[in-house]
Short mmCIF file of C-alpha atoms in Angstrom, two decimals:
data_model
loop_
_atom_site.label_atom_id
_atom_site.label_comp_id
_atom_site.label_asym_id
_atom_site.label_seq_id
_atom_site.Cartn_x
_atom_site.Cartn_y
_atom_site.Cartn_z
CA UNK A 1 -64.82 -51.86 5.01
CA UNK A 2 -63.80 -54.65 2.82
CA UNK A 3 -60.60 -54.59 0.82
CA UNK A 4 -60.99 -56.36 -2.40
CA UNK A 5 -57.09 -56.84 -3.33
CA UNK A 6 -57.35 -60.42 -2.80
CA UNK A 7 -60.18 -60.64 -5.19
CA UNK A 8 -60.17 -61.07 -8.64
CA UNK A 9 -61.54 -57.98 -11.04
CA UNK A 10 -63.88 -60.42 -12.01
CA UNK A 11 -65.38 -60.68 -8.44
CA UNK A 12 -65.69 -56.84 -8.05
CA UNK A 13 -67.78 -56.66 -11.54
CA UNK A 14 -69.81 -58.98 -9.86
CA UNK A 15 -70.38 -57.29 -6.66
CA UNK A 16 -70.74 -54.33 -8.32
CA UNK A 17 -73.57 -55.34 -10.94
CA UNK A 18 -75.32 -56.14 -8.00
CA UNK A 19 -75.01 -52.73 -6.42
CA UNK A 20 -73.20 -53.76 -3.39
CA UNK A 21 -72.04 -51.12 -1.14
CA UNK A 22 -68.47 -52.05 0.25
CA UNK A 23 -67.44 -52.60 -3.89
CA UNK A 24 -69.02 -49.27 -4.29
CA UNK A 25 -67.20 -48.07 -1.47
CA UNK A 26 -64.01 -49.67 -2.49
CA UNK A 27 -64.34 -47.81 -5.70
CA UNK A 28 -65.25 -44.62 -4.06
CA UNK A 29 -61.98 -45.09 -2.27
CA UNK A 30 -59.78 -45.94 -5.03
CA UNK A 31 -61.05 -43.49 -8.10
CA UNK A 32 -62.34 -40.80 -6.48
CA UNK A 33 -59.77 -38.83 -5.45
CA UNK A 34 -58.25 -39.21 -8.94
CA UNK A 35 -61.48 -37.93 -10.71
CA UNK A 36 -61.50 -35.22 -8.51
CA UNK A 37 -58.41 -34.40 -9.10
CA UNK A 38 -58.47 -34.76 -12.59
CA UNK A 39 -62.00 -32.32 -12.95
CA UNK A 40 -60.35 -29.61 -10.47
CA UNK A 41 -57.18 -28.98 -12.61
CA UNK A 42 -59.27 -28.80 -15.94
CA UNK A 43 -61.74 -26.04 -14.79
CA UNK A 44 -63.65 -28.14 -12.27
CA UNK A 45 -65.17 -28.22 -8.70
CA UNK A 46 -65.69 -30.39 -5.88
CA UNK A 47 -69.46 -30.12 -6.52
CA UNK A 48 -69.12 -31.08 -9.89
CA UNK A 49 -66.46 -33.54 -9.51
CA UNK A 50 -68.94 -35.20 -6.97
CA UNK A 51 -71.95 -35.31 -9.67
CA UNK A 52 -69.70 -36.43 -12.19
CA UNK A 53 -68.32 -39.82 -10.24
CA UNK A 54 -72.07 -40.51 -9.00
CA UNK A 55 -73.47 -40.47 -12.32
CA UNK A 56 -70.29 -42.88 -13.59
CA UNK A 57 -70.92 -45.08 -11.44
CA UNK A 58 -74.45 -45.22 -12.38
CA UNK A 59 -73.10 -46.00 -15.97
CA UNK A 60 -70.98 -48.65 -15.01
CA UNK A 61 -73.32 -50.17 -12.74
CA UNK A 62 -75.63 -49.73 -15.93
CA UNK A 63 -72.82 -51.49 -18.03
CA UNK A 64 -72.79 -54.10 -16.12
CA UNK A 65 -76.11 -54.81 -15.65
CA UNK A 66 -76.25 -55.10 -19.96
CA UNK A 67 -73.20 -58.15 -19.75
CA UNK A 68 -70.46 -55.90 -19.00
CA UNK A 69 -68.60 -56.66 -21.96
CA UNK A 70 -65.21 -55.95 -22.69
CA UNK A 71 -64.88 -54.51 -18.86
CA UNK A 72 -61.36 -56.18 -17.57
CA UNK A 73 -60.62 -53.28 -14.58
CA UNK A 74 -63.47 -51.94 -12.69
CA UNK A 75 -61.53 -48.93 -11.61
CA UNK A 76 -59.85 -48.03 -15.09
CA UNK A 77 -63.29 -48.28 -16.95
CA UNK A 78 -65.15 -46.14 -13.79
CA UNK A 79 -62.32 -43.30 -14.44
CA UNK A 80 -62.87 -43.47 -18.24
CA UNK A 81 -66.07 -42.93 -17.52
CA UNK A 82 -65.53 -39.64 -15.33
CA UNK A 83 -62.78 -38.45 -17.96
CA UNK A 84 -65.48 -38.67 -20.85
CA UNK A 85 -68.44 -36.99 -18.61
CA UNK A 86 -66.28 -34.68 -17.78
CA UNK A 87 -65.22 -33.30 -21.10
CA UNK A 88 -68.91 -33.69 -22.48
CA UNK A 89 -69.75 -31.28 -19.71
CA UNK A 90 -66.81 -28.95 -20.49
CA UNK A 91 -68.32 -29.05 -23.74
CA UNK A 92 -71.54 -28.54 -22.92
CA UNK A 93 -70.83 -25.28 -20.99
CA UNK A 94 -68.72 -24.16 -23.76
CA UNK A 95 -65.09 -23.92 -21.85
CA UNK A 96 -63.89 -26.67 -23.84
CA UNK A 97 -61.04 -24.73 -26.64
CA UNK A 98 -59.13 -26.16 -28.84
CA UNK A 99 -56.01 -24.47 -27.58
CA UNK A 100 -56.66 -26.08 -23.90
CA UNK A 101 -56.37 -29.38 -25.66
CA UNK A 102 -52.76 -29.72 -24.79
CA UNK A 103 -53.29 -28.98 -20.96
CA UNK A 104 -56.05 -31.93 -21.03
CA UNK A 105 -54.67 -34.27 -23.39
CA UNK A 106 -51.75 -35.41 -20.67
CA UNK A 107 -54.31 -36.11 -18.09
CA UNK A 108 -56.56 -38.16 -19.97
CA UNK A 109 -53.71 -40.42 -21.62
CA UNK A 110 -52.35 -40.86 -18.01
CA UNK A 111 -54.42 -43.52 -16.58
CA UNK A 112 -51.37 -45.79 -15.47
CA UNK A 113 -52.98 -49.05 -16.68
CA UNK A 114 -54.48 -50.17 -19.73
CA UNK A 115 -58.02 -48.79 -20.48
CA UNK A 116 -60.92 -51.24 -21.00
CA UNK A 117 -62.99 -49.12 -22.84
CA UNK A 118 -62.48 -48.11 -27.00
CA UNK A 119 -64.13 -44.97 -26.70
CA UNK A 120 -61.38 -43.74 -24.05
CA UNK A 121 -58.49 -44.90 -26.62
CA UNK A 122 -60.39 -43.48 -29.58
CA UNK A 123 -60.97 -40.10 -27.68
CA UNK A 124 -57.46 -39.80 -26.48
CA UNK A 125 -55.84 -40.26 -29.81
CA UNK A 126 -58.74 -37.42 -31.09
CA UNK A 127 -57.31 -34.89 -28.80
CA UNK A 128 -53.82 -35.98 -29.37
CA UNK A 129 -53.93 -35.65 -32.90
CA UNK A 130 -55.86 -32.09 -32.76
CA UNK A 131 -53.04 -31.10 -30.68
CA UNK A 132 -50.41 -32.19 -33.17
CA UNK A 133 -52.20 -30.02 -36.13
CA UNK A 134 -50.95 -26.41 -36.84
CA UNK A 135 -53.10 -23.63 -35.49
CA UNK A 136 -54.82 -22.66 -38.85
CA UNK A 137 -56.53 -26.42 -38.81
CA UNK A 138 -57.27 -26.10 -34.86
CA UNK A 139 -59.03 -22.76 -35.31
CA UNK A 140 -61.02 -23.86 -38.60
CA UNK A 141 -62.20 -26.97 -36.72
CA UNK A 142 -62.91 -25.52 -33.62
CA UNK A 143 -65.34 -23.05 -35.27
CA UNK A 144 -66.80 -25.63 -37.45
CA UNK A 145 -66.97 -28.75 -35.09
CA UNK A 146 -67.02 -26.78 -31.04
CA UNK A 147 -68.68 -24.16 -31.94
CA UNK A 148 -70.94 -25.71 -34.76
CA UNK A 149 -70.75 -22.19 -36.82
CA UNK A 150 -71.46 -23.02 -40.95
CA UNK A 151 -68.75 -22.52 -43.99
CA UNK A 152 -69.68 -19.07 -44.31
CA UNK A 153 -69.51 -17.86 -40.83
CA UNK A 154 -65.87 -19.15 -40.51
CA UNK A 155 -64.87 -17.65 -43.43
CA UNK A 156 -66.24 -14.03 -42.69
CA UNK A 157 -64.16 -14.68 -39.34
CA UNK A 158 -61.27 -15.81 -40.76
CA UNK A 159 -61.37 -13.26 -43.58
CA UNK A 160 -61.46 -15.67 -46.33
CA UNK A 161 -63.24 -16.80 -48.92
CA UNK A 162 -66.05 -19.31 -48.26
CA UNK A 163 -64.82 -21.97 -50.97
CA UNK A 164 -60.80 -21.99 -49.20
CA UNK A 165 -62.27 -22.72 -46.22
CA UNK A 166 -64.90 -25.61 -47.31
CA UNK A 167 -61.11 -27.18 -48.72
CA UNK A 168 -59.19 -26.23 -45.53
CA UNK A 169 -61.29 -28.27 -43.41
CA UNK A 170 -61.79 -30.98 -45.44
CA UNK A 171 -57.69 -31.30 -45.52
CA UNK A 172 -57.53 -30.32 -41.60
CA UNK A 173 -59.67 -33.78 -41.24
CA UNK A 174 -57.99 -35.84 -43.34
CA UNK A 175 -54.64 -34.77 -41.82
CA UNK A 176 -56.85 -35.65 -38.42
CA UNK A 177 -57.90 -39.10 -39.64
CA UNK A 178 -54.38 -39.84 -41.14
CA UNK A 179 -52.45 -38.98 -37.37
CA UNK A 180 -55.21 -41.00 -35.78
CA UNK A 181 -54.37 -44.11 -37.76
#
């Protein structure tokens, strides 16, 4: 197999727009274990941790394909990727909480390099600010935002009144958008 440290990024993006297997592989090499890593100690499997890098590098290979811009490090962007699959899915299945925010929030800022895509800064500083608010804003949002229940629901499982609650979250956000600044 081809080692591509004496190649520029920009010769990998290349290789890799144009599906070639030894960049593939390369990238197999370097960011898998990582990923899997990464999806095994937040709830994951093997099988899934395999699905998830396969359909990144579909994306990125996509990505490319479209002009690639803004990519700078193959293997940063390909992780981003898996990180932001990976949490969709956790989503998705519903084992995403609020109050596991703080066991996920050090992986996903610890990348070791600078990350070429804004979605994996803007996500990152997301979870890090919900993890900085006090529990009464976590829970509200949580119920409104994860769970997608409406003003009344949270309030009849908060015991409060409809109204506080409707003012609550609209602070909790605030306080989210002004620690994401």
């Amino acid at each position: 197999m081809a080692k591509f440290e004496n190649f520029q990024d920009s010769d990998l993006l290349v290789r890799l727009s144009k599906e070639d297997n030894q960049a593939i592989r390369f990238l197999y090499e370097k960011v898998y274990p990582k990923t899997t890593a990464m999806i095994m100690a937040n709830k994951g499997n093997l099988e899934q941790a395999k699905d998830i890098f396969q359909e990144s590098i579909l994306v990125l290979i996509t990505k490319l394909r479209e002009g690639g811009f803004g990519i700078q490090n193959p293997a940063n962007y390909l992780y981003g990727i898996c990180k932001i699959l990976w949490l969709n899915e956790l989503k998705r299945v519903n084992k995403f909480r609020t109050t596991e925010i703080n066991e996920l929030h050090s992986d996903l800022l610890n990348t070791g390099e600078n990350d070429d895509i804004d979605e994996i800064n803007l996500l990152s500083k997301v979870l890090y600010g919900l993890s900085e608010l006090k529990e009464d804003c976590k829970n509200i949002l949580e119920l409104f935002f994860f769970k997608k229940l409406k003003s009344i629901e949270v309030a009849n499982i908060l015991s409060l009144d409809e109204n506080y609650i409707r003012i609550k979250k609209m602070r909790c956000l605030q306080y989210l958008r002004n620690s994401i600044k």
